[in-house]
Amino acid sequence: MNIVHSIAIKNLKKNKKRTISTIIGIIFSVTLICFVSTLLLSLQTSMINTIKETIGNYHIDIGELSMAEAQVIEENLSGKIDTVGISQIIGAGNFETKNPSKLGIMVEGYNDIALDNREIQLIEGRLPENDKEIVISEYLVNNAQEKIGLGSKIELNVEKVKLGDNDGYRFQDYDGTEKITYTVVGISKQTRKEVYDTRAYIAICKLENFTQKRPTEISFLLKEPNYAYTLYDTLYNKFDNIDINEDLLMWQGFNETNNISNKIQMEILAVLLIAIIVIVSALLIRNSFQISVSERTKEFGMLASIGASKKQLKKSVKFEGVIYALIGIPIGIFIGVAIVYFGILLVNDVLIDTTLGYHLNLEFDLSIPVIIISALLAIFIIYLSSRKPAKIASQISPMEAIRQNNDIVLEKKIKTSKIIKKIWGTEGVIASKNIKRNKKRYRTTLISICICILLLIIASSTINYIYQIIADMYPENYNIAVGFIGGIDEINYDEQVNYFKQIKELDNIEQYSTYIYLNGIIKRNKEVLSDYAYNLNKNINIIVLACEGNVYQNYLNKFGITKLEENQGILVNKFNNNYYEEEKKYDLTKLKDGDNIEVNIAGKEYEFNIKKVTDIDPILAMMSLDYETKTINTSAVLIIPIESLCGKNINNADINNSKIVIESNDANALEKKIFKILDMKNMTLTNYDRQAEESKKITIILSVFLYGLLTVLTVIGISNIYNTITTSMNLRINEFKTLRAVGATKKQFNKMINYESILYSIKSLIIGIILGLILSHLIYLLLIYEHYAISYYFPIIPIVCVIVLVFLIVWIIMKNSMKHIENNLN
Amino acid sequence: MEEKVILSCENLTKKYGDVGKETEVVALNDVSFSVKEGEFVAIIGASGSGKSTLLHLLAGVDKATSGKVVIKDTDITKLNNNEMAIFRRKNIGLIYQFYNLLSILNVKENITLPCDLDGVKVDDKKVNELIETLGLKERINHLPNQLSGGQQQRVAIGRALVNNPAIILADEPTGNLDSKASSEIIDLLKFSNKKYNQTILLVTHDEKIAEEADRIIEISDGKIISDKRK
């Protein structure tokens, strides 16, 4: 081995502590870079895979085509298309299940590519291999009258379908029937088509031969995915059933010109995080090199004096870097990848029962290029950090070795203010002179502390915003909502009221509110309507809100009313008829308190005595009543007690929406009880507590990730601060000796040290906090303000924490190295 | 036999501080002399006389304000730092008051350091002979902090000699040693002067040590005030 190399190695061995702390710093930074890049890559892969599974692996999908049209499209795009999935609707047959609204099974044939690329998520079994084998949904299995499983035969009297065309209006026409026996070979999750189809289940077989007449759907992947947007725009007007898979395109990194794709967003995030990591770790590593070089000044001088060339001296410093890299990088990569791997296992374990939207199953994705880039980046950091110290080392003159002392040559006189002397005495003067003299050295420390402060403030305010956004997603005053979808199901007003009555008598209910939301009409009548409303020349719509319960009662109390009788109501007499004048509201009627109002509900006239005419919008006032209709209400509203319309034969068809919302002390228990008395058929039940739990898990994982990242960065920062302070204290040992010699007491030493710590703690705190506030405000303005109704969060708690932490850390380190020096002095 | 001139300096001047201003300090003022091959020269002077400055200029570790230094027909004042470093490792052996050994290398490694830096293969036989001459045979694998001051200085002399330099420049080599160790070191220098015909230039403030040399140059206030040959 070359002498230069062996000197470098021996030096590293001699300064074990610093070598190890530097290597740990490198390991940390490689770990972080690897962690961030692998995690974001895995996240991206997981998103793409989830999209492929739940939406499908295609860029453009066009349905309701004739086979001829499909062929024309395919031919026109022949050079641009990568793969084409083709499916045809074969027909539907009656099939009775527990769900009365689903009348039968619709059979669709998919070609091989469609089977692979469309969103068939097999739970068990396999894909069909001929046109007599089918995949059915789990939903159908659960709803079947008799048990259906793999291998079951389903006999359908299939009414075959052909595409009809009537003046450009497409419709499905019948084309004879055929009795076909299908064999179930696979069970899948519900496809989107089956969810949207109100009448039929969907079964998928293999498409063995195309028929010209059948309705055809093609979905294709493009060779140049960016072209999808242009293609979509040109085809959009020609075909009704065209769909662009924007989610997939965005995650694959293809975006419309004025849009940033998710992939690029991810990459920006990665670059930002990695940039921070690189800066923090480069500071640490550079510092460590600098310390090494300044401690070895004499040695370099001696080497220069006996004839070591500049190159050799540079090499000696850089070789230290090579050793750091050889040890630090592989370990760092290993740890980083391992953390992501086990982290994903853990996260999947925690999120396994997610019911929020689609289930995101995180997949571990290790990419060799990413690893190589991480390693190269680390090498780059080490090289960059070693460059300047190496240059300094090569420029050390042999005189440094010959000189017999280490006195620092002062180039400028340093002035200190008189105030410092007054407050802190001579100790303060010496301390502030020291800081000013070693500006460069302190700058590194200052930057390290500032970055830590900055990150802490930004991370904590970001997490705060995320918590607020998530909290905002859920209603505050209730945690269970049970509703009936209006219009479709045959449950009339009285039955609904009866169901609500059963529900509100259950246990675990703190308070509840019920409302049924109907459309009413006020006939055009000069006596009743305001001039503005009358002049609109039509009957005016009004919302009739039949209510019961807590929120309703609070609303009544606002007007000093304890109870409304069946024939009484409250009129919210403001409405808006003009789409373009959203803000303006007009009086609907001339009516006053005590007048009667006639409203047409479901074709019958009802008369109510108005207890109160008001402007207070119940939907805004009862914000908490219905979380989903938080939108600004543009109609006038008549509020009546729920009993008013009982026994009036009002069909569900006339009901817009109905709901009971409950504040429960045990939402999960209540949910089970409600399921016992009501079957799921026509009802929607939302348990916000359970959903909130899921979001909370995601937030916790996010917090762990952010704070974990922050902790590691802080550790790097602190070790950097530690390195700088300890070395600068060691270099000043002569100064301390002199001070001791001229009779400085221990107390005076401490005073000096305390002053130094306070001086640059304050400096870095001021810079760090101001920058942190500016950046966190920017984040608020750019990312939060536009999209969410969340007020700016002033990160007062993080700031207090940061102030305490910085003083504590700096003071502890100073004190510690002082102790070390005192031991050396005696 | 005509003796060859190894080192010569002409009108060597060194000024510190702001030239021409109040703070200007003239450390060396128009010094000229030459040293022949095999000579053992002592430069003597009081503290602050300029003798160390002179040695630094001769070793090329410091730059002269004006004048030139020629060693083995090379004007070293014209070399840049890097060329100087390479020239130095081939032609100049430096010995300091504070030995300046690398604490992490053992005796033999410290001695062979200039060869190693030069990338020249070390002649083991020659090095072992040198170590024996230096009386360090038993200490060959010791680290500097395991040696006495005199032994450390002997290692430094070995390091200076190992490359067969044209000239050895010694800066107060005995300044940090007791009288017994001092005379050992001087004996060693004299021995190498006799045995290898090694040219030596030694800076000291100690007249007794200077007396051991063939020639004594006395410097005061940056000027040569006497140059005596024995």
mmCIF file of N, CA, C and O in Angstrom, chain B residues 87-149:
data_model
loop_
_atom_site.group_PDB
_atom_site.id
_atom_site.type_symbol
_atom_site.label_atom_id
_atom_site.label_comp_id
_atom_site.label_asym_id
_atom_site.label_seq_id
_atom_site.Cartn_x
_atom_site.Cartn_y
_atom_site.Cartn_z
ATOM 1 N N PHE B 87 11.483 18.803 -5.206
ATOM 2 C CA PHE B 87 12.927 19.071 -5.172
ATOM 3 C C PHE B 87 13.485 18.784 -3.777
ATOM 4 O O PHE B 87 14.529 18.155 -3.610
ATOM 5 N N ARG B 88 12.670 19.210 -2.767
ATOM 6 C CA ARG B 88 13.133 19.079 -1.388
ATOM 7 C C ARG B 88 13.305 17.624 -0.992
ATOM 8 O O ARG B 88 14.270 17.239 -0.367
ATOM 9 N N ARG B 89 12.333 16.794 -1.405
ATOM 10 C CA ARG B 89 12.427 15.410 -0.957
ATOM 11 C C ARG B 89 13.593 14.667 -1.597
ATOM 12 O O ARG B 89 14.065 13.661 -1.084
ATOM 13 N N LYS B 90 14.059 15.182 -2.728
ATOM 14 C CA LYS B 90 15.187 14.522 -3.382
ATOM 15 C C LYS B 90 16.524 15.087 -2.915
ATOM 16 O O LYS B 90 17.519 14.384 -2.892
ATOM 17 N N ASN B 91 16.529 16.395 -2.567
ATOM 18 C CA ASN B 91 17.820 17.049 -2.390
ATOM 19 C C ASN B 91 18.106 17.655 -1.020
ATOM 20 O O ASN B 91 19.237 17.982 -0.731
ATOM 21 N N ILE B 92 17.050 17.865 -0.222
ATOM 22 C CA ILE B 92 17.283 18.528 1.051
ATOM 23 C C ILE B 92 16.811 17.655 2.206
ATOM 24 O O ILE B 92 15.693 17.130 2.176
ATOM 25 N N GLY B 93 17.642 17.512 3.223
ATOM 26 C CA GLY B 93 17.213 16.828 4.436
ATOM 27 C C GLY B 93 17.013 17.871 5.517
ATOM 28 O O GLY B 93 17.889 18.678 5.773
ATOM 29 N N LEU B 94 15.819 17.892 6.089
ATOM 30 C CA LEU B 94 15.525 18.899 7.109
ATOM 31 C C LEU B 94 15.480 18.257 8.492
ATOM 32 O O LEU B 94 14.906 17.187 8.670
ATOM 33 N N ILE B 95 16.112 18.930 9.449
ATOM 34 C CA ILE B 95 16.039 18.461 10.838
ATOM 35 C C ILE B 95 15.577 19.640 11.686
ATOM 36 O O ILE B 95 16.086 20.756 11.548
ATOM 37 N N TYR B 96 14.561 19.380 12.522
ATOM 38 C CA TYR B 96 13.999 20.471 13.313
ATOM 39 C C TYR B 96 14.342 20.309 14.780
ATOM 40 O O TYR B 96 14.704 19.229 15.240
ATOM 41 N N GLN B 97 14.101 21.430 15.504
ATOM 42 C CA GLN B 97 14.289 21.362 16.955
ATOM 43 C C GLN B 97 13.310 20.359 17.578
ATOM 44 O O GLN B 97 13.657 19.603 18.451
ATOM 45 N N PHE B 98 12.051 20.391 17.064
ATOM 46 C CA PHE B 98 11.030 19.513 17.662
ATOM 47 C C PHE B 98 10.806 18.260 16.827
ATOM 48 O O PHE B 98 9.669 17.826 16.661
ATOM 49 N N TYR B 99 11.832 17.698 16.305
ATOM 50 C CA TYR B 99 11.869 16.392 15.611
ATOM 51 C C TYR B 99 10.848 16.249 14.489
ATOM 52 O O TYR B 99 11.163 15.771 13.414
ATOM 53 N N ASN B 100 9.526 16.639 14.809
ATOM 54 C CA ASN B 100 8.463 16.505 13.814
ATOM 55 C C ASN B 100 8.389 15.122 13.185
ATOM 56 O O ASN B 100 8.394 14.977 11.972
ATOM 57 N N LEU B 101 8.261 14.133 14.051
ATOM 58 C CA LEU B 101 8.045 12.769 13.538
ATOM 59 C C LEU B 101 6.536 12.539 13.470
ATOM 60 O O LEU B 101 5.773 13.173 14.194
ATOM 61 N N LEU B 102 6.135 11.620 12.607
ATOM 62 C CA LEU B 102 4.721 11.261 12.567
ATOM 63 C C LEU B 102 4.460 10.279 13.694
ATOM 64 O O LEU B 102 5.043 9.198 13.739
ATOM 65 N N SER B 103 3.570 10.685 14.616
ATOM 66 C CA SER B 103 3.381 9.883 15.821
ATOM 67 C C SER B 103 2.774 8.523 15.525
ATOM 68 O O SER B 103 2.821 7.614 16.338
ATOM 69 N N ILE B 104 2.180 8.399 14.332
ATOM 70 C CA ILE B 104 1.497 7.138 14.034
ATOM 71 C C ILE B 104 2.404 6.147 13.310
ATOM 72 O O ILE B 104 2.027 4.997 13.119
ATOM 73 N N LEU B 105 3.600 6.594 12.913
ATOM 74 C CA LEU B 105 4.512 5.681 12.207
ATOM 75 C C LEU B 105 5.631 5.252 13.150
ATOM 76 O O LEU B 105 6.054 6.013 14.019
ATOM 77 N N ASN B 106 6.129 4.036 12.963
ATOM 78 C CA ASN B 106 7.224 3.583 13.810
ATOM 79 C C ASN B 106 8.560 4.120 13.278
ATOM 80 O O ASN B 106 8.610 4.839 12.269
ATOM 81 N N VAL B 107 9.655 3.774 13.976
ATOM 82 C CA VAL B 107 10.968 4.323 13.665
ATOM 83 C C VAL B 107 11.341 4.118 12.201
ATOM 84 O O VAL B 107 11.681 5.063 11.480
ATOM 85 N N LYS B 108 11.203 2.884 11.743
ATOM 86 C CA LYS B 108 11.636 2.596 10.377
ATOM 87 C C LYS B 108 10.759 3.315 9.349
ATOM 88 O O LYS B 108 11.254 3.902 8.385
ATOM 89 N N GLU B 109 9.457 3.316 9.620
ATOM 90 C CA GLU B 109 8.542 3.969 8.684
ATOM 91 C C GLU B 109 8.815 5.468 8.611
ATOM 92 O O GLU B 109 8.748 6.075 7.539
ATOM 93 N N ASN B 110 9.121 6.070 9.773
ATOM 94 C CA ASN B 110 9.427 7.489 9.774
ATOM 95 C C ASN B 110 10.687 7.785 8.963
ATOM 96 O O ASN B 110 10.740 8.762 8.228
ATOM 97 N N ILE B 111 11.663 6.909 9.107
ATOM 98 C CA ILE B 111 12.925 7.132 8.386
ATOM 99 C C ILE B 111 12.735 6.995 6.886
ATOM 100 O O ILE B 111 13.240 7.790 6.099
ATOM 101 N N THR B 112 11.949 6.010 6.480
ATOM 102 C CA THR B 112 11.809 5.765 5.034
ATOM 103 C C THR B 112 10.746 6.644 4.386
ATOM 104 O O THR B 112 10.534 6.572 3.168
ATOM 105 N N LEU B 113 10.086 7.476 5.204
ATOM 106 C CA LEU B 113 8.993 8.294 4.685
ATOM 107 C C LEU B 113 9.341 9.074 3.400
ATOM 108 O O LEU B 113 8.567 9.035 2.435
ATOM 109 N N PRO B 114 10.502 9.761 3.328
ATOM 110 C CA PRO B 114 10.811 10.500 2.092
ATOM 111 C C PRO B 114 10.904 9.585 0.873
ATOM 112 O O PRO B 114 10.412 9.946 -0.203
ATOM 113 N N CYS B 115 11.474 8.384 1.031
ATOM 114 C CA CYS B 115 11.547 7.441 -0.093
ATOM 115 C C CYS B 115 10.144 7.005 -0.495
ATOM 116 O O CYS B 115 9.818 6.944 -1.682
ATOM 117 N N ASP B 116 9.339 6.718 0.543
ATOM 118 C CA ASP B 116 7.978 6.260 0.253
ATOM 119 C C ASP B 116 7.193 7.325 -0.492
ATOM 120 O O ASP B 116 6.450 7.037 -1.418
ATOM 121 N N LEU B 117 7.384 8.587 -0.038
ATOM 122 C CA LEU B 117 6.682 9.678 -0.715
ATOM 123 C C LEU B 117 7.145 9.821 -2.150
ATOM 124 O O LEU B 117 6.382 10.163 -3.041
ATOM 125 N N ASP B 118 8.418 9.515 -2.359
ATOM 126 C CA ASP B 118 8.990 9.644 -3.689
ATOM 127 C C ASP B 118 8.619 8.463 -4.563
ATOM 128 O O ASP B 118 8.830 8.476 -5.769
ATOM 129 N N GLY B 119 8.063 7.436 -3.923
ATOM 130 C CA GLY B 119 7.695 6.238 -4.672
ATOM 131 C C GLY B 119 8.911 5.405 -5.045
ATOM 132 O O GLY B 119 8.825 4.519 -5.875
ATOM 133 N N VAL B 120 10.060 5.683 -4.401
ATOM 134 C CA VAL B 120 11.286 4.935 -4.692
ATOM 135 C C VAL B 120 11.303 3.687 -3.817
ATOM 136 O O VAL B 120 10.891 3.729 -2.658
ATOM 137 N N LYS B 121 11.755 2.589 -4.388
ATOM 138 C CA LYS B 121 11.815 1.384 -3.589
ATOM 139 C C LYS B 121 12.927 1.546 -2.547
ATOM 140 O O LYS B 121 14.030 2.009 -2.850
ATOM 141 N N VAL B 122 12.577 1.198 -1.321
ATOM 142 C CA VAL B 122 13.528 1.404 -0.243
ATOM 143 C C VAL B 122 14.600 0.312 -0.279
ATOM 144 O O VAL B 122 14.275 -0.873 -0.372
ATOM 145 N N ASP B 123 15.876 0.746 -0.234
ATOM 146 C CA ASP B 123 16.975 -0.220 -0.169
ATOM 147 C C ASP B 123 17.110 -0.676 1.276
ATOM 148 O O ASP B 123 17.669 0.025 2.118
ATOM 149 N N ASP B 124 16.528 -1.857 1.564
ATOM 150 C CA ASP B 124 16.426 -2.331 2.946
ATOM 151 C C ASP B 124 17.773 -2.431 3.630
ATOM 152 O O ASP B 124 17.932 -2.061 4.788
ATOM 153 N N LYS B 125 18.761 -2.915 2.862
ATOM 154 C CA LYS B 125 20.098 -3.130 3.444
ATOM 155 C C LYS B 125 20.660 -1.787 3.900
ATOM 156 O O LYS B 125 21.157 -1.632 5.017
ATOM 157 N N LYS B 126 20.499 -0.797 3.024
ATOM 158 C CA LYS B 126 21.040 0.524 3.321
ATOM 159 C C LYS B 126 20.333 1.145 4.523
ATOM 160 O O LYS B 126 20.969 1.714 5.417
ATOM 161 N N VAL B 127 19.015 0.974 4.567
ATOM 162 C CA VAL B 127 18.238 1.546 5.673
ATOM 163 C C VAL B 127 18.634 0.885 6.990
ATOM 164 O O VAL B 127 18.839 1.559 8.002
ATOM 165 N N ASN B 128 18.767 -0.444 6.963
ATOM 166 C CA ASN B 128 19.142 -1.149 8.191
ATOM 167 C C ASN B 128 20.521 -0.706 8.680
ATOM 168 O O ASN B 128 20.750 -0.542 9.881
ATOM 169 N N GLU B 129 21.409 -0.495 7.729
ATOM 170 C CA GLU B 129 22.743 -0.026 8.065
ATOM 171 C C GLU B 129 22.666 1.344 8.713
ATOM 172 O O GLU B 129 23.286 1.614 9.745
ATOM 173 N N LEU B 130 21.834 2.203 8.108
ATOM 174 C CA LEU B 130 21.637 3.558 8.621
ATOM 175 C C LEU B 130 21.091 3.507 10.053
ATOM 176 O O LEU B 130 21.577 4.194 10.954
ATOM 177 N N ILE B 131 20.068 2.636 10.251
ATOM 178 C CA ILE B 131 19.456 2.523 11.576
ATOM 179 C C ILE B 131 20.482 2.056 12.598
ATOM 180 O O ILE B 131 20.519 2.536 13.733
ATOM 181 N N GLU B 132 21.344 1.147 12.158
ATOM 182 C CA GLU B 132 22.394 0.655 13.061
ATOM 183 C C GLU B 132 23.347 1.792 13.413
ATOM 184 O O GLU B 132 23.717 1.985 14.570
ATOM 185 N N THR B 133 23.742 2.544 12.410
ATOM 186 C CA THR B 133 24.608 3.703 12.630
ATOM 187 C C THR B 133 23.979 4.666 13.629
ATOM 188 O O THR B 133 24.647 5.244 14.485
ATOM 189 N N LEU B 134 22.645 4.835 13.492
ATOM 190 C CA LEU B 134 21.936 5.764 14.366
ATOM 191 C C LEU B 134 21.768 5.197 15.774
ATOM 192 O O LEU B 134 21.332 5.884 16.694
ATOM 193 N N GLY B 135 22.087 3.910 15.932
ATOM 194 C CA GLY B 135 21.938 3.268 17.231
ATOM 195 C C GLY B 135 20.482 2.996 17.586
ATOM 196 O O GLY B 135 20.087 3.044 18.741
ATOM 197 N N LEU B 136 19.659 2.765 16.558
ATOM 198 C CA LEU B 136 18.235 2.560 16.816
ATOM 199 C C LEU B 136 17.787 1.150 16.462
ATOM 200 O O LEU B 136 16.602 0.883 16.307
ATOM 201 N N LYS B 137 18.752 0.234 16.358
ATOM 202 C CA LYS B 137 18.447 -1.125 15.893
ATOM 203 C C LYS B 137 17.387 -1.809 16.769
ATOM 204 O O LYS B 137 16.494 -2.484 16.259
ATOM 205 N N GLU B 138 17.513 -1.575 18.094
ATOM 206 C CA GLU B 138 16.591 -2.221 19.029
ATOM 207 C C GLU B 138 15.196 -1.573 18.999
ATOM 208 O O GLU B 138 14.250 -2.097 19.554
ATOM 209 N N ARG B 139 15.139 -0.388 18.417
ATOM 210 C CA ARG B 139 13.909 0.418 18.530
ATOM 211 C C ARG B 139 13.157 0.493 17.197
ATOM 212 O O ARG B 139 12.272 1.314 17.034
ATOM 213 N N ILE B 140 13.555 -0.366 16.296
ATOM 214 C CA ILE B 140 13.079 -0.231 14.915
ATOM 215 C C ILE B 140 11.551 -0.187 14.787
ATOM 216 O O ILE B 140 11.008 0.523 13.950
ATOM 217 N N ASN B 141 10.854 -0.928 15.672
ATOM 218 C CA ASN B 141 9.385 -0.951 15.574
ATOM 219 C C ASN B 141 8.682 -0.061 16.595
ATOM 220 O O ASN B 141 7.472 -0.138 16.758
ATOM 221 N N HIS B 142 9.475 0.774 17.293
ATOM 222 C CA HIS B 142 8.847 1.629 18.314
ATOM 223 C C HIS B 142 8.200 2.847 17.678
ATOM 224 O O HIS B 142 8.619 3.323 16.627
ATOM 225 N N LEU B 143 7.200 3.354 18.375
ATOM 226 C CA LEU B 143 6.568 4.595 17.933
ATOM 227 C C LEU B 143 7.280 5.767 18.597
ATOM 228 O O LEU B 143 7.886 5.602 19.666
ATOM 229 N N PRO B 144 7.246 6.945 18.003
ATOM 230 C CA PRO B 144 7.981 8.096 18.540
ATOM 231 C C PRO B 144 7.745 8.345 20.031
ATOM 232 O O PRO B 144 8.682 8.670 20.754
ATOM 233 N N ASN B 145 6.501 8.183 20.498
ATOM 234 C CA ASN B 145 6.266 8.504 21.913
ATOM 235 C C ASN B 145 6.861 7.468 22.871
ATOM 236 O O ASN B 145 6.789 7.621 24.083
ATOM 237 N N GLN B 146 7.443 6.413 22.302
ATOM 238 C CA GLN B 146 8.125 5.432 23.149
ATOM 239 C C GLN B 146 9.633 5.693 23.205
ATOM 240 O O GLN B 146 10.367 4.914 23.787
ATOM 241 N N LEU B 147 10.046 6.786 22.549
ATOM 242 C CA LEU B 147 11.486 7.085 22.468
ATOM 243 C C LEU B 147 11.818 8.318 23.299
ATOM 244 O O LEU B 147 10.961 9.172 23.550
ATOM 245 N N SER B 148 13.120 8.433 23.687
ATOM 246 C CA SER B 148 13.576 9.650 24.367
ATOM 247 C C SER B 148 13.770 10.744 23.329
ATOM 248 O O SER B 148 13.766 10.485 22.121
ATOM 249 N N GLY B 149 13.967 11.979 23.805
ATOM 250 C CA GLY B 149 14.150 13.104 22.891
ATOM 251 C C GLY B 149 15.334 12.890 21.958
ATOM 252 O O GLY B 149 15.226 13.111 20.744
#
